[in-house]
Coordinates of C-alpha atoms and ligand atoms in Angstrom, one line a residue:
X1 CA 0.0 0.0 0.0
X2 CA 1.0 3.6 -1.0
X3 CA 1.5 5.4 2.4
X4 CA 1.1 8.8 0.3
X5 CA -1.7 7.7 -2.0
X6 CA -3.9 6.8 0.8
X7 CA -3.2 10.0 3.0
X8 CA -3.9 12.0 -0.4
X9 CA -7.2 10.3 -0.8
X10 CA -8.0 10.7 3.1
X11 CA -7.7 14.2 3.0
X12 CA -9.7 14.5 0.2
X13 CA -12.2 13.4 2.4
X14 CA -11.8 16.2 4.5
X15 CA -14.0 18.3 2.1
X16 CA -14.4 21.5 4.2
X17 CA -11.0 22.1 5.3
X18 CA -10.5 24.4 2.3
X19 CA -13.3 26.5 3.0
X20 CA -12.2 30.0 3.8
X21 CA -13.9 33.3 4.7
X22 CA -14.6 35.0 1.9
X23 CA -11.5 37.7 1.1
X24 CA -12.4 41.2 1.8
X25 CA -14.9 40.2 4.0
X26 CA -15.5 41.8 7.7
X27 CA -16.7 38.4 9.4
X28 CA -18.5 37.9 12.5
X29 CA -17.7 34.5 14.7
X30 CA -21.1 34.3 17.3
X31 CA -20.9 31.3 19.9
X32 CA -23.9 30.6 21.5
X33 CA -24.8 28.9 25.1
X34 CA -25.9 25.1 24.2
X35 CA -29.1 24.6 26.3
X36 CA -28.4 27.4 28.1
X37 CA -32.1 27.8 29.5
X38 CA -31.7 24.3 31.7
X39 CA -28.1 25.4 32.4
X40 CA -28.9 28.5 34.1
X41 CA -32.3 27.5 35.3
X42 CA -31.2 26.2 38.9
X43 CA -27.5 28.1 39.1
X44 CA -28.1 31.5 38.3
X45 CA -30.6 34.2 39.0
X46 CA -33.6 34.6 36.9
X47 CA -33.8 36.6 34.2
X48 CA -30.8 38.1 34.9
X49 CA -27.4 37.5 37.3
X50 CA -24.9 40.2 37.3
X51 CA -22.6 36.9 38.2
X52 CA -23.8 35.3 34.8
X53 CA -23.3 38.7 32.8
X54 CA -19.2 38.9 34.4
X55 CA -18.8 35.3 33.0
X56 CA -19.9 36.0 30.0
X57 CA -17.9 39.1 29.3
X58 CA -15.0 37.3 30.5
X59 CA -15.2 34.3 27.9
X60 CA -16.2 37.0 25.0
X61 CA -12.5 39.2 26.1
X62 CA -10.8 35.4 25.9
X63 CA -12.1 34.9 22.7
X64 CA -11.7 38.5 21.5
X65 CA -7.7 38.0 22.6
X66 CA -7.5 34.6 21.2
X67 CA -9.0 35.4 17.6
X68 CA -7.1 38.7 17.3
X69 CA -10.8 40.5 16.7
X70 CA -11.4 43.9 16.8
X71 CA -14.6 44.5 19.2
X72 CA -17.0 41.7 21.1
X73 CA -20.2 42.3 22.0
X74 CA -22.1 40.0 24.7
X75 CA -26.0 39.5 25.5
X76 CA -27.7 36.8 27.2
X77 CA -25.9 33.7 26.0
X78 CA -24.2 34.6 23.3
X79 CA -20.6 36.2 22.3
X80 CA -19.9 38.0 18.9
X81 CA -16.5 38.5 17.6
X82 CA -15.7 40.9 14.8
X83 CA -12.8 40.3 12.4
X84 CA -11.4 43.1 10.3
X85 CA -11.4 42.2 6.4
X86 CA -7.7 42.1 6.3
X87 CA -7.6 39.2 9.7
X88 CA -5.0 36.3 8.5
X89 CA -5.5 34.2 11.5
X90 CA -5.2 30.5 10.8
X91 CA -5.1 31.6 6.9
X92 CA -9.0 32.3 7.2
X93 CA -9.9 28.5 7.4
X94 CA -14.0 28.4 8.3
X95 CA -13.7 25.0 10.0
X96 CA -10.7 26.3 12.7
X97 CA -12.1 29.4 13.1
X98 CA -15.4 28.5 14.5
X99 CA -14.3 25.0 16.2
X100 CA -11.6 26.8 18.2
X101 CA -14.6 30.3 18.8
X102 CA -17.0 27.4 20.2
X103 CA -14.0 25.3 22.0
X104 CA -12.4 28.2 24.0
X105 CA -15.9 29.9 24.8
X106 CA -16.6 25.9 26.3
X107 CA -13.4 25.9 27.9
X108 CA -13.1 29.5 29.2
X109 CA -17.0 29.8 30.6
X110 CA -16.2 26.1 32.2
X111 CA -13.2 26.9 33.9
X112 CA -14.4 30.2 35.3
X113 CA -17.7 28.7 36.1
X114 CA -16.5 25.5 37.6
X115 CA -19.4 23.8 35.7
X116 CA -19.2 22.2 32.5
X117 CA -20.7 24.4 29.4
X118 CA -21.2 23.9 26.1
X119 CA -21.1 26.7 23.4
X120 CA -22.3 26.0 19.7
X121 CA -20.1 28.5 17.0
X122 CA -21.0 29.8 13.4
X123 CA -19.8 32.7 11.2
X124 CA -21.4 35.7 9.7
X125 CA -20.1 37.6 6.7
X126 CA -20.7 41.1 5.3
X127 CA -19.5 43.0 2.8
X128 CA -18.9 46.5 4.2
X129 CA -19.3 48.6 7.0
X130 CA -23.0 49.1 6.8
X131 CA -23.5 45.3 6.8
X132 CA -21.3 45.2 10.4
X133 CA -23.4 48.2 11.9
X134 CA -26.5 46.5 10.8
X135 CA -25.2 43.4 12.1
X136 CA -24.4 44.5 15.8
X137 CA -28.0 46.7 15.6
X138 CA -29.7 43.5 15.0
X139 CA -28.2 41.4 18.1
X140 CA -28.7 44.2 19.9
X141 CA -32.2 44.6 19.2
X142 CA -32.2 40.7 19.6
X143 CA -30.9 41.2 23.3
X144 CA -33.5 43.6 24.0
X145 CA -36.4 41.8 23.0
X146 CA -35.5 39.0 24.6
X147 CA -34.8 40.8 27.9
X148 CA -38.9 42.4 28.3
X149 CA -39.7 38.7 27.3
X150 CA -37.5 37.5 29.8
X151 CA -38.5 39.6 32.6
X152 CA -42.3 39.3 31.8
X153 CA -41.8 35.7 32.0
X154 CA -40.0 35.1 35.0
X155 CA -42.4 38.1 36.8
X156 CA -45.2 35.8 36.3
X157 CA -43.7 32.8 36.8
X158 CA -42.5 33.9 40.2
X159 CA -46.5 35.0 40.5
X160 CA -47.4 30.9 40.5
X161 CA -48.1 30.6 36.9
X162 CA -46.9 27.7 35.0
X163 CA -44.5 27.4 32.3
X164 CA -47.3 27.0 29.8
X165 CA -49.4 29.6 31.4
X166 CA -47.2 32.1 31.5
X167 CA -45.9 31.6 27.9
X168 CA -49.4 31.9 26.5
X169 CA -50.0 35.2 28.5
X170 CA -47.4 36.8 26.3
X171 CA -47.9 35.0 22.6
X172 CA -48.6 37.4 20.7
X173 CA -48.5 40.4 22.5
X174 CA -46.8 43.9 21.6
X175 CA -44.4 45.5 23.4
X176 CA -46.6 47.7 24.9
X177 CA -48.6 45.0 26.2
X178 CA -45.6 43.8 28.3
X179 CA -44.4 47.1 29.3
X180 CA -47.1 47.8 31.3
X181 CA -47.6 44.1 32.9
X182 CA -44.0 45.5 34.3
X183 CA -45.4 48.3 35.5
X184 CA -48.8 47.1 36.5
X185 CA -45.9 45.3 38.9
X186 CA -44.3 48.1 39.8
X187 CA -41.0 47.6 37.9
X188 CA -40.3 50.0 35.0
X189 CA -38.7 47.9 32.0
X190 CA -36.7 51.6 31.0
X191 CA -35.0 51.9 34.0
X192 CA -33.7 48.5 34.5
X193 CA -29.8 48.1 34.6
X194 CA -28.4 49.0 30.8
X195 CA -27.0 45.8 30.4
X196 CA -29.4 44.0 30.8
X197 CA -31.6 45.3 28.0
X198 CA -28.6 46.3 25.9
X199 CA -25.7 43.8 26.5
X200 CA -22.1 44.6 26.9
X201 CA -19.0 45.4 24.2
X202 CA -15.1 44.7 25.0
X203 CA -12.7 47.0 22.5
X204 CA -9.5 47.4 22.7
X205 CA -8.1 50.9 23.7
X206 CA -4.6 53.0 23.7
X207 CA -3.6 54.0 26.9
X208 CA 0.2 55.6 28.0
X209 CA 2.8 53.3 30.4
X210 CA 5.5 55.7 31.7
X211 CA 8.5 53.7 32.3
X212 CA 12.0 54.6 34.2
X213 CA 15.1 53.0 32.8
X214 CA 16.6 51.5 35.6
X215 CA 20.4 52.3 33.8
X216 CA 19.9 56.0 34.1
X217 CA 17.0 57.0 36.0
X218 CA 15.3 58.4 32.4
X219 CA 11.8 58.5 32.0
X220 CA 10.0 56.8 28.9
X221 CA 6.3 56.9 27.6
X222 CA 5.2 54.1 25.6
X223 CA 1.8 53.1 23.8
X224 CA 0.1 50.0 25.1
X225 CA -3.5 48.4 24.5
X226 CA -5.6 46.8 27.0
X227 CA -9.4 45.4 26.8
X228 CA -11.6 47.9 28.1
X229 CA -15.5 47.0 28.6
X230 CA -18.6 48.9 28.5
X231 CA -21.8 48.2 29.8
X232 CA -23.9 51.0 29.4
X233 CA -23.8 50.8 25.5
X234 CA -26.2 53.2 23.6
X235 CA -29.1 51.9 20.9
X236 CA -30.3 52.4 17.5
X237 CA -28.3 55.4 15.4
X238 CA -26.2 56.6 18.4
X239 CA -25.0 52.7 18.6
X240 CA -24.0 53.2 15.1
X241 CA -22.2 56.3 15.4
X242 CA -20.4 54.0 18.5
X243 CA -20.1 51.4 16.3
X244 CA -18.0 53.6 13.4
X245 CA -15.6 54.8 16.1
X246 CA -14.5 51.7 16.8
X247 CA -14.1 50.7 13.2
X248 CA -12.0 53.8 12.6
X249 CA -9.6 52.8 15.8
X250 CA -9.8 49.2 14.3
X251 CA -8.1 50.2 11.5
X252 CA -4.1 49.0 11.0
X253 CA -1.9 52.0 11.9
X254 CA 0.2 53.4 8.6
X255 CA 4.1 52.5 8.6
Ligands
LIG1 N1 -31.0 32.6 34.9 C1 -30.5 33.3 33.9 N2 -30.6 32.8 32.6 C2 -30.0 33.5 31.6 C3 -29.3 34.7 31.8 N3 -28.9 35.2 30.6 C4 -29.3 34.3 29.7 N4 -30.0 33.3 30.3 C5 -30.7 32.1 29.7 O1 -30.1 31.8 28.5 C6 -31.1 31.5 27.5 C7 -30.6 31.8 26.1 O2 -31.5 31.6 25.1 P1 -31.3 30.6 23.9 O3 -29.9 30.5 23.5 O4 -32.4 30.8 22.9 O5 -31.7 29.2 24.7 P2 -30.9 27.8 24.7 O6 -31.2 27.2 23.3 O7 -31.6 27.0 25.8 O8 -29.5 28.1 25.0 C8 -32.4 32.3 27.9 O9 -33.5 31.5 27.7 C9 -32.2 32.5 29.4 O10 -33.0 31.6 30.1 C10 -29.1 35.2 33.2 O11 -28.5 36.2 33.5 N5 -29.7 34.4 34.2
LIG2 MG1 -28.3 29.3 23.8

């Protein structure tokens, strides 16, 4: 037998492996909590845990590190990572890209957690700028929605109505309708904590070291980055205008 002839014909086998992100393209790499309403049903705090929030913004600045992105942005479950068009990492293979997003969210949530956790990975490409602000609008708006729902749910829930009960109270109904259930309840959806309702981002910023050389006593300044995170992000257009900042940082200094 052929050692090299078979391993040829293996790989072949290994149809995806050549798939790469499309060149030019901004991509985005989401991971996603696997189950994540059982997970969190007896651990965490319902609808939301400050405790669950830290974890998750410390597995999105792992994976935002790890896959040399250029801004994350974190609600409920899930973790998206922006990639610049010109991003090189791992020669823009699809299949390592997403394995290793979903593997070190699994890995970095576990360890901090101390409870096993599974995340599921896919990626999202678009063709300009206006695709990526449209992009992060939409899993913002996501996050929002789901966060009334959420709170809605749980406030009737913790009221003695079932699962089913409670669902079909709010199939259906408009925004509105679940606005004022909140504040039938006395809690006012607008004035809950930002992230919450709006998620959190981790960007990377400049910030100045001042050194002393030890030699001569001489004073030096030099340029660093660090991970910097905000959780009182802002919505809609003034998200956008956010949004465009952070491209404009995001983009490779000239030599
Ligand atoms: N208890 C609790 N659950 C949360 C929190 N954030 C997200 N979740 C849960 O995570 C789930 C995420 O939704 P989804 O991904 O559609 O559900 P999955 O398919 O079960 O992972 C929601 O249903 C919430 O129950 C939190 O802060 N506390
Ligand atoms: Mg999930």
């Amino acid at each position: 037998m052929d050692a090299d002839e078979l391993a040829g014909r293996m790989r072949q086998g290994e149809w995806f492996h050549s798939l790469r992100l499309l060149p030019g393209a901004w991509a985005v790499l989401r991971v996603d909590g696997r189950g994540f309403s059982r997970f969190t049903q007896e651990r965490f705090e319902k609808p939301f845990d400050p405790l669950f929030h830290r974890l998750m913004v410390r597995t999105a600045s792992t994976l935002l590190e790890e896959l040399q992105g250029v801004y994350a942005y974190t609600q409920s479950d899930e973790i998206s990572v922006l990639l610049r068009p010109d991003a090189s990492l791992f020669d823009r293979e699809v299949e390592k890209l997403v394995s290793l997003s979903a593997g070190l969210a699994s890995a970095t949530f576990t360890h901090a957690a101390g409870v096993p956790a599974v995340f599921d990975g896919r990626v999202w490409l678009g063709a300009d700028e206006r695709a990526v602000l449209d992009y992060f609008t939409w899993r913002q708006a996501d996050g929002s929605r789901c966060s009334l729902q959420g709170w809605c749910y749980w406030t009737l829930r913790k009221e003695g109505l079932s699962a089913a009960q409670a669902t079909r109270e709010l199939d259906g109904k408009p925004v509105a309708f679940k606005n004022e259930l909140l504040f039938q309840r006395g809690i006012n959806f607008n004035e809950l904590p930002l992230w919450q309702r709006r998620g959190s981002a981790i960007f990377w910023e400049r910030y100045v070291k001042e050194g002393v050389d030890p030699r001569d006593g001489s004073r030096h300044q030099t340029t660093r980055r660090r991970l910097g995170v905000d959780s009182e992000l802002p919505m809609k257009e003034a998200y956008e205008r956010y949004l465009r900042a952070v491209l404009a940082r995001s983009t490779p200094e000239p030599r």
